[in-house]
Coordinates of C-alpha atoms and ligand atoms in Angstrom, one line a residue:
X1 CA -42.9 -2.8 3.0
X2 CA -44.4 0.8 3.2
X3 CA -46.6 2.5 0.7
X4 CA -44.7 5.3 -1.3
X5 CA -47.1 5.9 -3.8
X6 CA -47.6 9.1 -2.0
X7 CA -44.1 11.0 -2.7
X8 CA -43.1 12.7 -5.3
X9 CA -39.7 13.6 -6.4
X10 CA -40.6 17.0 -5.6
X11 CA -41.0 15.8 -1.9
X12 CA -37.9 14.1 -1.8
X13 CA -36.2 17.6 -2.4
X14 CA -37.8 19.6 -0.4
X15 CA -36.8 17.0 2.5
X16 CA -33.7 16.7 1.8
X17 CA -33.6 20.2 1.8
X18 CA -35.3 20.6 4.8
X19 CA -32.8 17.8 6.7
X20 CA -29.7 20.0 5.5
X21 CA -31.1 23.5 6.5
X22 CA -31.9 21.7 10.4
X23 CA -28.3 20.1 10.0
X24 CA -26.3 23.0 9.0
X25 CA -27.9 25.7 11.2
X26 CA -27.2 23.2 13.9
X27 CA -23.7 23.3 12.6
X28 CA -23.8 27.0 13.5
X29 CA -25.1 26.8 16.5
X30 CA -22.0 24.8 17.3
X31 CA -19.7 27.0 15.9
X32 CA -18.7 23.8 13.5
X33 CA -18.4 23.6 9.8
X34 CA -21.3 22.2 7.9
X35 CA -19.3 19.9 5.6
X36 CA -18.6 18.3 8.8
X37 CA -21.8 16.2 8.9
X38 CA -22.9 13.9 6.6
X39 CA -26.7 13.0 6.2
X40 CA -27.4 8.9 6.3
X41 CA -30.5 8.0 4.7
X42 CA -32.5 5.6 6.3
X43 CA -34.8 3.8 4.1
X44 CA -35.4 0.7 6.3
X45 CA -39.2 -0.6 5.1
X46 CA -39.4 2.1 2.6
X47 CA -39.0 0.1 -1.2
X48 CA -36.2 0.6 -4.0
X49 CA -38.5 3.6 -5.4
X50 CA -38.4 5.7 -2.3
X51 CA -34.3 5.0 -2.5
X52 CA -34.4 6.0 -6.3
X53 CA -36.6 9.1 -5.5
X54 CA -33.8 10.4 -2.8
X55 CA -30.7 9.1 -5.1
X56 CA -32.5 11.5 -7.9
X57 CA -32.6 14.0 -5.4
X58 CA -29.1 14.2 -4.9
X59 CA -28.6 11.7 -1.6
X60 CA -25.7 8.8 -2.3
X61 CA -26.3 7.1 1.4
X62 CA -28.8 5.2 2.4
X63 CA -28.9 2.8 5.5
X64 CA -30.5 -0.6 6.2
X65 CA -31.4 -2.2 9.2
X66 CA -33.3 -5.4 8.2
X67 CA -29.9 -7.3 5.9
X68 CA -32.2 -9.4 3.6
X69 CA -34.6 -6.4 2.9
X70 CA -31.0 -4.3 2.5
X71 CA -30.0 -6.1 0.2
X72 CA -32.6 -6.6 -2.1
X73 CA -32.6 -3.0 -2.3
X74 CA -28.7 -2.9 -3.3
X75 CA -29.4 -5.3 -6.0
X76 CA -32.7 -3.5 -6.8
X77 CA -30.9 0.1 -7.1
X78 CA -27.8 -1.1 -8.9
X79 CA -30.6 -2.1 -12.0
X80 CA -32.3 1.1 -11.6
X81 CA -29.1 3.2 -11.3
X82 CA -26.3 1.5 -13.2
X83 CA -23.9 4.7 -13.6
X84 CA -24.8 6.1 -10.3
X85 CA -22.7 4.2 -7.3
X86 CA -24.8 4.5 -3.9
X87 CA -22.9 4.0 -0.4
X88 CA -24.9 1.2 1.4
X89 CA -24.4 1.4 5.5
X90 CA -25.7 -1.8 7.7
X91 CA -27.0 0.0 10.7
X92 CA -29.3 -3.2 12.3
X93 CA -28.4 -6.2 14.5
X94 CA -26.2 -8.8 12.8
X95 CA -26.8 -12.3 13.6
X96 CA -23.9 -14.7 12.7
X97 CA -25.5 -16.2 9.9
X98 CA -26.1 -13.4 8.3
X99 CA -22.4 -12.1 8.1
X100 CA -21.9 -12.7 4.8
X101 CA -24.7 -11.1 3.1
X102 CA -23.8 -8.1 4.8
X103 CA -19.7 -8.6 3.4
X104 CA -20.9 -9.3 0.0
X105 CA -23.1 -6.2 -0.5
X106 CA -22.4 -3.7 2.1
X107 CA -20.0 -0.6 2.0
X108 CA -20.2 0.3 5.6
X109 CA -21.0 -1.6 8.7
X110 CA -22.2 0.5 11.9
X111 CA -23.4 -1.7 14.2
X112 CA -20.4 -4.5 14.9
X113 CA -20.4 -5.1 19.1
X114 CA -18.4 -8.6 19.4
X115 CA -15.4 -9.6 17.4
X116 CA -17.3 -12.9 16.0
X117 CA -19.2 -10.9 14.5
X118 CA -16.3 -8.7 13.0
X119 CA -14.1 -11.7 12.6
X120 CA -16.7 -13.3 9.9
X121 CA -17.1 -9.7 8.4
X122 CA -13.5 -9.6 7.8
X123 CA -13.0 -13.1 6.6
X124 CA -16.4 -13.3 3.9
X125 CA -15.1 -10.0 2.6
X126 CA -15.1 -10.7 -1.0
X127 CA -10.9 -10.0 -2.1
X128 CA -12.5 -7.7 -5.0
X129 CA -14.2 -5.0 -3.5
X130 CA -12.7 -2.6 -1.0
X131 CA -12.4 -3.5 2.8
X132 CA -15.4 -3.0 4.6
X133 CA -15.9 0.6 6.9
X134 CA -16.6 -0.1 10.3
X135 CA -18.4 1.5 13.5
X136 CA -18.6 -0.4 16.7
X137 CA -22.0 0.3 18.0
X138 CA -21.4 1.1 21.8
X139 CA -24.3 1.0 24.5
X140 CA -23.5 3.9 25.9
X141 CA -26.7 3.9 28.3
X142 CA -25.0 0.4 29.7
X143 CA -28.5 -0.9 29.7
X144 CA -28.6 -4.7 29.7
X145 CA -31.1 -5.1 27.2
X146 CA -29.7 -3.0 24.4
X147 CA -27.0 -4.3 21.7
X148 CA -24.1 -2.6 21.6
X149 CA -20.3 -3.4 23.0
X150 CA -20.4 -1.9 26.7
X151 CA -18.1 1.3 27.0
X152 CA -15.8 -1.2 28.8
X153 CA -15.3 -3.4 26.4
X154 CA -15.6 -1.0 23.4
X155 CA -11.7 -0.2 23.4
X156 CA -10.6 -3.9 23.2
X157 CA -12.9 -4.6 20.5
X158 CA -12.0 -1.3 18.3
X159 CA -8.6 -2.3 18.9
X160 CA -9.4 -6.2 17.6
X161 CA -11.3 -4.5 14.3
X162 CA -8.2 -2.2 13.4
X163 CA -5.8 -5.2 13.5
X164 CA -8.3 -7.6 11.0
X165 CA -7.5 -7.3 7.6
X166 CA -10.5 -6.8 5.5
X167 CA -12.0 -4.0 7.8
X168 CA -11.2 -0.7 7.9
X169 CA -12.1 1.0 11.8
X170 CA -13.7 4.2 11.4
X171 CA -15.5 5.2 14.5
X172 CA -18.2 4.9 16.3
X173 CA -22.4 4.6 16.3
X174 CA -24.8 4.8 19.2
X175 CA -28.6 5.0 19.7
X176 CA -29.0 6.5 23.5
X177 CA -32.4 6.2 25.1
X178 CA -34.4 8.5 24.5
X179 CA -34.3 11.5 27.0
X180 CA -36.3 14.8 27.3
X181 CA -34.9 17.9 26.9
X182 CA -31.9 19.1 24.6
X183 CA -29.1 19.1 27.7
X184 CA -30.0 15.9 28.6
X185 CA -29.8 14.2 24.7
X186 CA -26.3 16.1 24.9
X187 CA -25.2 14.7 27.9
X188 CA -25.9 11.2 26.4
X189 CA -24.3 12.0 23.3
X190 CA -21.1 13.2 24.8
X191 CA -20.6 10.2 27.0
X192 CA -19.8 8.3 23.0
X193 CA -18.0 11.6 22.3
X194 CA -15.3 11.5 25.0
X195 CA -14.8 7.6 24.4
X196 CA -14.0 8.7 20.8
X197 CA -11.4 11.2 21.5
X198 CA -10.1 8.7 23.7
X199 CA -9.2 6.5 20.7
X200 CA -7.8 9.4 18.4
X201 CA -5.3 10.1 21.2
X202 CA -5.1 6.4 21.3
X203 CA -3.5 6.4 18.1
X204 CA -6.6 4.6 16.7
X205 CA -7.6 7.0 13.4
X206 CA -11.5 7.2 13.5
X207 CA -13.3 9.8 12.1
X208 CA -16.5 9.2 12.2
X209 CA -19.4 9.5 15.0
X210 CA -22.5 7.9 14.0
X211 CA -25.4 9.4 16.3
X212 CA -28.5 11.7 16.0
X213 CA -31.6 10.3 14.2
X214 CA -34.8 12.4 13.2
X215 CA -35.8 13.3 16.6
X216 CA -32.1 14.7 18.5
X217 CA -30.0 15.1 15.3
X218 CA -29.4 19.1 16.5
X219 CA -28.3 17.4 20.3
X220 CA -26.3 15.0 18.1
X221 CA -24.6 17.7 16.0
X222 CA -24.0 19.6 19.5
X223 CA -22.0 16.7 21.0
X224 CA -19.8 16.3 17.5
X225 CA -21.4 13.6 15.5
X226 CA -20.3 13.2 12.0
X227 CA -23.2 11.5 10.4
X228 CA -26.7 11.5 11.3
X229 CA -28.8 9.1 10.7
X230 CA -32.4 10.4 9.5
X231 CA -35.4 7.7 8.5
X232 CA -38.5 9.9 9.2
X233 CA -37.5 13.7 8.6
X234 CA -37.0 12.3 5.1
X235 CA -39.4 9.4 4.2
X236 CA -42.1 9.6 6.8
X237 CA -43.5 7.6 9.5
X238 CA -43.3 3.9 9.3
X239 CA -45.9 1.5 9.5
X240 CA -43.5 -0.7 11.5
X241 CA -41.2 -0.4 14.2
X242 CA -37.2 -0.8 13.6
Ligands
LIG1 C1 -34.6 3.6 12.3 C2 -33.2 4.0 12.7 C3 -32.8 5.4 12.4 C4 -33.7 6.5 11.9 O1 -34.6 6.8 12.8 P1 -35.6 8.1 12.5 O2 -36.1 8.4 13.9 O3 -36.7 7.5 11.7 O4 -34.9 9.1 11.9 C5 -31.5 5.6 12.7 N1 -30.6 4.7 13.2 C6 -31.0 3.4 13.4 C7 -30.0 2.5 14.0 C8 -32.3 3.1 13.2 O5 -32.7 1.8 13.4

């Protein structure tokens, strides 16, 4: 786990301050509303006092990628935080045995790319808490070595998720490879863009489009994502790759 010792609240503030200033003048720039994005949190290898410092500072999102380390820090924050509900988001690679975990203390689930994987979610789903808020995580590069549903078979699958009971289809998330140059992280980003469009006038209701991280959230915001997903800009550079 990283070291936090080094942030303050006051640090936490001013990031989080600093995230919104690049997310809403973004929001300008493409003539949308700022409201319109949300901010994701990603405290993957940053501990339950770098979650608290950011919940203090006003953020109510965070997002895992690593589902035993997520959860610890659900458990961990709902001790610290009693009155003060976060919104936990599973944005990492789910292995079937790990389904369950990820039912019993997640609130959203962004990277789902096979329908085992979304069959389990749907069926471990404990009957008291609300369904579970889904992404499918589409590979929109079509390399052959990423995860992620191909865009061919993305439809199919978003079509499987809406019909399951315990899951509620909300969009979709995407991690392009990483381009140079703002026209070119656009051009990525609109490729998940059109295929979402395609499933609102599909009749499918999705509303959300998980893409931009600290590096292309402004490319991101450009193409019409709804929720960007910021690790660095907001914690600072990890000591491990994920
Ligand atoms: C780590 C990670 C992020 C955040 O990346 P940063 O570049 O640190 O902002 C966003 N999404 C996913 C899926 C990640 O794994």
């Amino acid at each position: 786990m990283n070291d936090y010792t080094h942030n303050s609240g006051d640090d936490a503030l001013k990031r989080l301050q600093a995230v919104r200033q690049r997310t809403d003048a973004a929001c300008h720039q493409a003539r949308r509303e700022t409201h319109t994005v949300s901010v994701l949190a990603v405290s993957k290898t940053w501990p339950a006092a770098a979650v608290h410092g950011m919940a203090m500072a006003g953020q109510t999102s965070f997002g895992e990628n690593y589902i035993q380390e997520g959860v610890d820090k659900v458990v961990a924050l709902r001790a610290l935080l009693p009155d003060q509900p976060l919104v936990w988001h599973c944005i990492g690679p789910i292995q079937s045995n790990k389904t369950k975990l990820v039912a019993e203390h997640f609130d959203w689930v962004h990277s789902v790319d096979r329908l085992k994987i979304a069959q389990r979610l749907s069926e471990q789903r404990p009957p008291h808490l609300q369904a579970l808020q889904v992404c499918v995580q589409v590979n929109i590069d079509q390399a052959a070595t990423k995860s992620g549903s191909s865009l061919g078979d993305a439809t199919a699958l978003a079509q499987q998720i809406h019909a399951l009971p315990n899951l509620v289809l909300r969009g979709i998330m995407c991690i392009p490879d990483p381009v140079e140059g703002f026209d070119a992280q656009v051009a990525a980003f609109e490729r998940a863009t059109a295929l979402f469009k395609q499933w609102q006038q599909a009749g499918l209701a999705v509303d959300t489009l998980s893409m931009g991280m600290s590096g292309d959230m402004e490319a991101a915001i450009s193409a019409g994502s709804t929720m960007v997903r910021v690790g660095t800009a907001l914690f600072g550079a990890r000591q491990y790759a994920g």
